[in-house]
Every structure is written in structure tokens, then in C-alpha cells.
mmCIF file of N, CA and C in Angstrom:
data_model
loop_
_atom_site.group_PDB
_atom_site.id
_atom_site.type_symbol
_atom_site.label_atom_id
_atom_site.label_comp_id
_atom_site.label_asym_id
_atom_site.label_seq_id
_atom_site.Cartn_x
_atom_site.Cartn_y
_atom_site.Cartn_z
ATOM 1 N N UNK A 1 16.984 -12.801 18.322
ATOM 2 C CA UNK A 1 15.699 -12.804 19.004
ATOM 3 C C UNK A 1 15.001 -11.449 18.846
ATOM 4 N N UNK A 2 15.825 -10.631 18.483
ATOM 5 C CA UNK A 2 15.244 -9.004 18.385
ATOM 6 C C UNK A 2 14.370 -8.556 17.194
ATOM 7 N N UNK A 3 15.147 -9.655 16.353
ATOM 8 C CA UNK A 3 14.716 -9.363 15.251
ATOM 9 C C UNK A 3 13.284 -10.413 14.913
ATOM 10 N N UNK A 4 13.618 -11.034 15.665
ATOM 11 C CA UNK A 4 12.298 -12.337 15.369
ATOM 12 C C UNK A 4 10.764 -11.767 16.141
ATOM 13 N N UNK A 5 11.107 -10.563 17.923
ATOM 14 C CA UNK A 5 10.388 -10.037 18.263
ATOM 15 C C UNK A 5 9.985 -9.198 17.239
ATOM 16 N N UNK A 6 10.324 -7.811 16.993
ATOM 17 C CA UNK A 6 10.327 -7.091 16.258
ATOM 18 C C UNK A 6 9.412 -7.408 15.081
ATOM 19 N N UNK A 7 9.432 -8.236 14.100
ATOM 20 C CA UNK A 7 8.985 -8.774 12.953
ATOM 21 C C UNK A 7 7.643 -9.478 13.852
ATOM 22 N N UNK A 8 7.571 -9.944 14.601
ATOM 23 C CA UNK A 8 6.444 -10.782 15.178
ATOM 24 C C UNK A 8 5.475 -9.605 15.720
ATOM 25 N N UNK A 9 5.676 -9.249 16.108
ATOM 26 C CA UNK A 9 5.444 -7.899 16.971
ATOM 27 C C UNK A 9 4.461 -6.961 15.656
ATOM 28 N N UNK A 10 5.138 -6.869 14.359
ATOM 29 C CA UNK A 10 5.125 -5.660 13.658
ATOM 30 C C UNK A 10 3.662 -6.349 12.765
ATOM 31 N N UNK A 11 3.933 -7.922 12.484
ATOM 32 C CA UNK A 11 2.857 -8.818 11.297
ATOM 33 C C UNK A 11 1.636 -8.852 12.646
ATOM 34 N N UNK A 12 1.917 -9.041 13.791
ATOM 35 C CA UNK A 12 1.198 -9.221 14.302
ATOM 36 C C UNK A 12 -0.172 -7.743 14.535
ATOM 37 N N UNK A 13 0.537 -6.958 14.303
ATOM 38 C CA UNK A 13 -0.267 -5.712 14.724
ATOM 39 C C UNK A 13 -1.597 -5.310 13.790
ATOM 40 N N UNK A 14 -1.635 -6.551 12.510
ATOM 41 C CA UNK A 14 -2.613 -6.285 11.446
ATOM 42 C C UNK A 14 -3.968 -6.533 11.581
ATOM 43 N N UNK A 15 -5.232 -6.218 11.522
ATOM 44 C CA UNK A 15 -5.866 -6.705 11.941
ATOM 45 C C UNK A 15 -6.297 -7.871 10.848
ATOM 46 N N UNK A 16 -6.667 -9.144 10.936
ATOM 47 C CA UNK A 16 -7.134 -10.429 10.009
ATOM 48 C C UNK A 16 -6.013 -11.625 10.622
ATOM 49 N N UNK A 17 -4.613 -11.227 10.996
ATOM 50 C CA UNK A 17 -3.496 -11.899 11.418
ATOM 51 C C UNK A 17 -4.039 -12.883 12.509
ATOM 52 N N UNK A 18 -4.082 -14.390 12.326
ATOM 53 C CA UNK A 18 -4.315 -14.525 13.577
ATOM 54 C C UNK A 18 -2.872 -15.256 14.263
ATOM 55 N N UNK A 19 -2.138 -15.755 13.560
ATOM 56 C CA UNK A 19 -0.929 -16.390 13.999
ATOM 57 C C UNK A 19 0.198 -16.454 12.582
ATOM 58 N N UNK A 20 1.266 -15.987 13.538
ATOM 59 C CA UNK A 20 2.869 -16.102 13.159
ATOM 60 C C UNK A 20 3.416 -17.546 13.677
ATOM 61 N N UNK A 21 4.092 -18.117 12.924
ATOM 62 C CA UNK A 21 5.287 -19.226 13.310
ATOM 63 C C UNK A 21 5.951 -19.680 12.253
ATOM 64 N N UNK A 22 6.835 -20.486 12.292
ATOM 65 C CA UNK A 22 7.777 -20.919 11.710
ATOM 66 C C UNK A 22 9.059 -20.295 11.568
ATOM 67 N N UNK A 23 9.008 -19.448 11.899
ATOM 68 C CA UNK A 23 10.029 -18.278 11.806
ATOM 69 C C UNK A 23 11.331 -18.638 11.803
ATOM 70 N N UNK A 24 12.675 -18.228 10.766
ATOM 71 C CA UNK A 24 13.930 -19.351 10.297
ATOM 72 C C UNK A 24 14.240 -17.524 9.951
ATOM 73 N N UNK A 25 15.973 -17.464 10.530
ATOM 74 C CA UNK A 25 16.791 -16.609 9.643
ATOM 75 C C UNK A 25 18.139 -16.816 9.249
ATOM 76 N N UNK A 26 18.333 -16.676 8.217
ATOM 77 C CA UNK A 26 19.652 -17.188 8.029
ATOM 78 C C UNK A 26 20.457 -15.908 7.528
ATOM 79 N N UNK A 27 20.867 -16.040 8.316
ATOM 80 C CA UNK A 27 22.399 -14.860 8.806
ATOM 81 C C UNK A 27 22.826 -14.452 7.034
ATOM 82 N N UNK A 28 23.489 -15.575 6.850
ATOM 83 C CA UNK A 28 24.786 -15.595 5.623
ATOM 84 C C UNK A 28 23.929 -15.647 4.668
ATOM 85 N N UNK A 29 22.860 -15.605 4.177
ATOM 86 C CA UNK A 29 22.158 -15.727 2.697
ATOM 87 C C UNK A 29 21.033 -13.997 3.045
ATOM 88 N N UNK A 30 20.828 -13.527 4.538
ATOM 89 C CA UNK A 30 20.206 -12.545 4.626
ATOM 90 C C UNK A 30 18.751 -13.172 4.131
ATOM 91 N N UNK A 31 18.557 -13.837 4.484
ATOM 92 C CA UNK A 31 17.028 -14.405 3.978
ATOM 93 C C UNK A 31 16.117 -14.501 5.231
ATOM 94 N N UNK A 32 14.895 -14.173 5.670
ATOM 95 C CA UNK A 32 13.642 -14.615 6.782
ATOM 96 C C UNK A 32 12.431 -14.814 6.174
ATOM 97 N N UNK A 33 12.571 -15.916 6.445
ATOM 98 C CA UNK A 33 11.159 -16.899 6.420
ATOM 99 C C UNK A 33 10.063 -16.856 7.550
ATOM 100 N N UNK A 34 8.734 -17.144 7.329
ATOM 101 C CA UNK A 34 7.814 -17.151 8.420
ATOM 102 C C UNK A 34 6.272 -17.906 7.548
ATOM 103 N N UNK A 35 5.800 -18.079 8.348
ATOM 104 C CA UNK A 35 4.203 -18.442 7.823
ATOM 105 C C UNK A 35 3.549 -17.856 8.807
ATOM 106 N N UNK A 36 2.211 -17.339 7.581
ATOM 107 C CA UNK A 36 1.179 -16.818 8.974
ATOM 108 C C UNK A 36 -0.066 -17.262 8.785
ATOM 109 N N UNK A 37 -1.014 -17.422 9.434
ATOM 110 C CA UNK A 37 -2.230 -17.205 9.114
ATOM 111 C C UNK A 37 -3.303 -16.112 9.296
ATOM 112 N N UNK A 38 -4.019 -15.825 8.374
ATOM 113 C CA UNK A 38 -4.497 -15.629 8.341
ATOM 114 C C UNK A 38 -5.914 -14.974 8.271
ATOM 115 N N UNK A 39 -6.968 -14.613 8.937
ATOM 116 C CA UNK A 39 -8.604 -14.664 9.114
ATOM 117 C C UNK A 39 -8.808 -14.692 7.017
ATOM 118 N N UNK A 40 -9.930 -15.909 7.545
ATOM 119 C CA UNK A 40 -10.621 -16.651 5.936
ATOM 120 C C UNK A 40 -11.670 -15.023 5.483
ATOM 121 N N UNK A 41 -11.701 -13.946 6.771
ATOM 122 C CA UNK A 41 -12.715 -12.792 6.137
ATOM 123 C C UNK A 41 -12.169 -11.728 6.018
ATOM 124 N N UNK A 42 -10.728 -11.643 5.991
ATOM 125 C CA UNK A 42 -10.168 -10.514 5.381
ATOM 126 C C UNK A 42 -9.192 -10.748 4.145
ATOM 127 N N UNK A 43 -9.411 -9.540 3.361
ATOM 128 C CA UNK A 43 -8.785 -9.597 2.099
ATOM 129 C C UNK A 43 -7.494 -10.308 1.857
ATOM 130 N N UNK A 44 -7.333 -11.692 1.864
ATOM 131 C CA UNK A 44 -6.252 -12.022 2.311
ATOM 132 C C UNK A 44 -5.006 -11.770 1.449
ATOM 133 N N UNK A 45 -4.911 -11.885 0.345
ATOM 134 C CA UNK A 45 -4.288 -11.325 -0.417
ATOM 135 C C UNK A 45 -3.233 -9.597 -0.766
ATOM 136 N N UNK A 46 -4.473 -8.722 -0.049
ATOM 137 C CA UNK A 46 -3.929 -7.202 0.184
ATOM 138 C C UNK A 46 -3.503 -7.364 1.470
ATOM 139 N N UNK A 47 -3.551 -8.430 2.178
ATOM 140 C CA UNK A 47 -3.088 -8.638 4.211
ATOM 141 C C UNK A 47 -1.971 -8.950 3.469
ATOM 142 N N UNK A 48 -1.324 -9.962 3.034
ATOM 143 C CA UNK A 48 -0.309 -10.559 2.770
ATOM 144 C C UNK A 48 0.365 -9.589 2.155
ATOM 145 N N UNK A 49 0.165 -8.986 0.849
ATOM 146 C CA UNK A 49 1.330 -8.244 0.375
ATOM 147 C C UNK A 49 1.586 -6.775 1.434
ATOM 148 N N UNK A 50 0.256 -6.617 1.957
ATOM 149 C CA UNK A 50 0.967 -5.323 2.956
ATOM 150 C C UNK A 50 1.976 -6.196 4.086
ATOM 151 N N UNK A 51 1.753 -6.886 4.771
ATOM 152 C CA UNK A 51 3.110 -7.570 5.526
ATOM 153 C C UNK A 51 4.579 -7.512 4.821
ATOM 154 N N UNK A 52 4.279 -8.043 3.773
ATOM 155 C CA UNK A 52 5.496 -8.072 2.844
ATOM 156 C C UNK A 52 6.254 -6.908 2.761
ATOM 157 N N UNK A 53 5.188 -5.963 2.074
ATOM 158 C CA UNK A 53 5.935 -4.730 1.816
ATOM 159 C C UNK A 53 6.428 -3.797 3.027
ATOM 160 N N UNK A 54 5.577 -4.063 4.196
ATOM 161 C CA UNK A 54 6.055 -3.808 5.586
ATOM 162 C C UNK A 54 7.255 -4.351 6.039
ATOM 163 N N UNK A 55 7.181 -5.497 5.797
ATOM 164 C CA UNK A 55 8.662 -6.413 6.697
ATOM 165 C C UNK A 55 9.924 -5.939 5.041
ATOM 166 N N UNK A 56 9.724 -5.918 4.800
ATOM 167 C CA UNK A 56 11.022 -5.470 3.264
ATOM 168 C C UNK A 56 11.254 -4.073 3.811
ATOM 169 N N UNK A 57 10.173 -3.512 4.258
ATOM 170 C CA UNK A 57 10.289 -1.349 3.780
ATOM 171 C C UNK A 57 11.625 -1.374 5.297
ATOM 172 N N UNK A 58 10.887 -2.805 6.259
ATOM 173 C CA UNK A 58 11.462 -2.191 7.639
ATOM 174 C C UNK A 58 12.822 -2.512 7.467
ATOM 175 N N UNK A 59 13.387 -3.751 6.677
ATOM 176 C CA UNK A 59 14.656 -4.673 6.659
ATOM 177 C C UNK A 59 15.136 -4.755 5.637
ATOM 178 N N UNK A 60 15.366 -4.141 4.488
ATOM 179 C CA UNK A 60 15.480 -3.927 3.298
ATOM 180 C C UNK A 60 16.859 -4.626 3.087
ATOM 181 N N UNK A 61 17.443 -4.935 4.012
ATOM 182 C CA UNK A 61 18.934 -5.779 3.881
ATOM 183 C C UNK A 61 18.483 -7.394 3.240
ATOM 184 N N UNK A 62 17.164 -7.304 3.959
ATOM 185 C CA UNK A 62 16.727 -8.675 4.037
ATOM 186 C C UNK A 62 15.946 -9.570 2.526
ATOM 187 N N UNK A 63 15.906 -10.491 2.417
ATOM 188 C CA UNK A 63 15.009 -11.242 1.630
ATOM 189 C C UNK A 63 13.796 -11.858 2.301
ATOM 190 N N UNK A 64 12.471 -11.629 2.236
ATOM 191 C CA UNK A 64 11.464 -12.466 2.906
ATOM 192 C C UNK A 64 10.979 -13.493 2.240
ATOM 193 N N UNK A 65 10.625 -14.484 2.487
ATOM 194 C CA UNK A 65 9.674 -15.668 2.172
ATOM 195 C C UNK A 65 8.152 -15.659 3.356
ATOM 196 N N UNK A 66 7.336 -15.038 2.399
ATOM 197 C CA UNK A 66 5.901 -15.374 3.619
ATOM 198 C C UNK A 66 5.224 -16.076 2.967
ATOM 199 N N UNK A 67 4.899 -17.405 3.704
ATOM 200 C CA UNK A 67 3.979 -18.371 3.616
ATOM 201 C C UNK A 67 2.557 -18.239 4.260
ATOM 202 N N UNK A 68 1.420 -18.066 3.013
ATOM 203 C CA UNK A 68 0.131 -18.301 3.973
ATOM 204 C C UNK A 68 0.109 -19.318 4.329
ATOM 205 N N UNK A 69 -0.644 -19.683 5.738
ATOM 206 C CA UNK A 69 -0.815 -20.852 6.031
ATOM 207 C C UNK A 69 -2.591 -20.981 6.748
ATOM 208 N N UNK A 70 -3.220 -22.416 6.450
ATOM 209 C CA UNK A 70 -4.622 -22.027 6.671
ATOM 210 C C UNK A 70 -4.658 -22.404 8.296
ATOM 211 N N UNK A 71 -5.679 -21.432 8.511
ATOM 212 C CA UNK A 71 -6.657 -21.725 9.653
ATOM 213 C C UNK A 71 -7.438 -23.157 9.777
ATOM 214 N N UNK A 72 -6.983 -24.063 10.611
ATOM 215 C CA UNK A 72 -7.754 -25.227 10.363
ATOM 216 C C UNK A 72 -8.538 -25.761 11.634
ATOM 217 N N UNK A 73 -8.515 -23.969 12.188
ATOM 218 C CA UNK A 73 -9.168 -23.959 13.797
ATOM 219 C C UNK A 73 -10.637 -24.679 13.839
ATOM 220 N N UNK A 74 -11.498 -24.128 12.504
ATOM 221 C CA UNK A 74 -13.227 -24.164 12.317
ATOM 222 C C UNK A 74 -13.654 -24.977 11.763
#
């Protein structure tokens, strides 16, 4: 759960982010998964790989999988 805060906590602090979920870790393969969305008006592309390279720089033990996922609020 520390680690799921932590990571939620850290993607969340970006500004364009509007939601984290899906969130899956698996212990024995060292792998975390998540999907996020989003905002359709920020660079979404340089949002995404800075998360990435954020959640790797912080957990470097780890493997990430980040899934964009769309906003289908509007």
C-alpha cells in the first residue's frame, strides 16, 4: 500500500494528470502497472515519459507499464 501511495501521490503531483487507477504489482516479476489520464491540453506525450522516467529514477528495482488512458469526462 506504501508503495501504491507513494507512486500515486508522486504521478499525481503533475500538473495535466487528472486520474491514476488500475494500479497491479507483482512482487515476483518486480513489475507495476497503472493507467492514467491525462488533460487532452497538455503535452501529453512529454507528461507521460516524465512520469515514467520519474517512477523508474524513484524504483529502479522496478519495471513500469504506463497506460494512457482517455478522458471521456467531455
Amino acid at each position: 500500500a506504501t508503495l501504491r501511495d507513494d507512486i500515486t501521490r508522486m504521478v499525481a503531483s503533475h500538473d495535466g494528470v487528472l486520474q491514476i487507477h488500475g494500479f497491479y504489482v507483482d512482487e515476483a516479476t518486480k513489475r507495476i502497472s497503472f493507467d492514467v489520464v491525462l488533460d487532452y491540453a497538455s503535452d501529453r506525450k512529454a507528461l507521460y515519459q516524465e512520469i515514467l522516467n520519474e517512477v523508474s529514477a524513484a524504483y529502479p528495482d522496478y519495471t513500469f507499464t504506463v497506460q494512457l488512458d482517455n478522458d471521456l469526462s467531455d
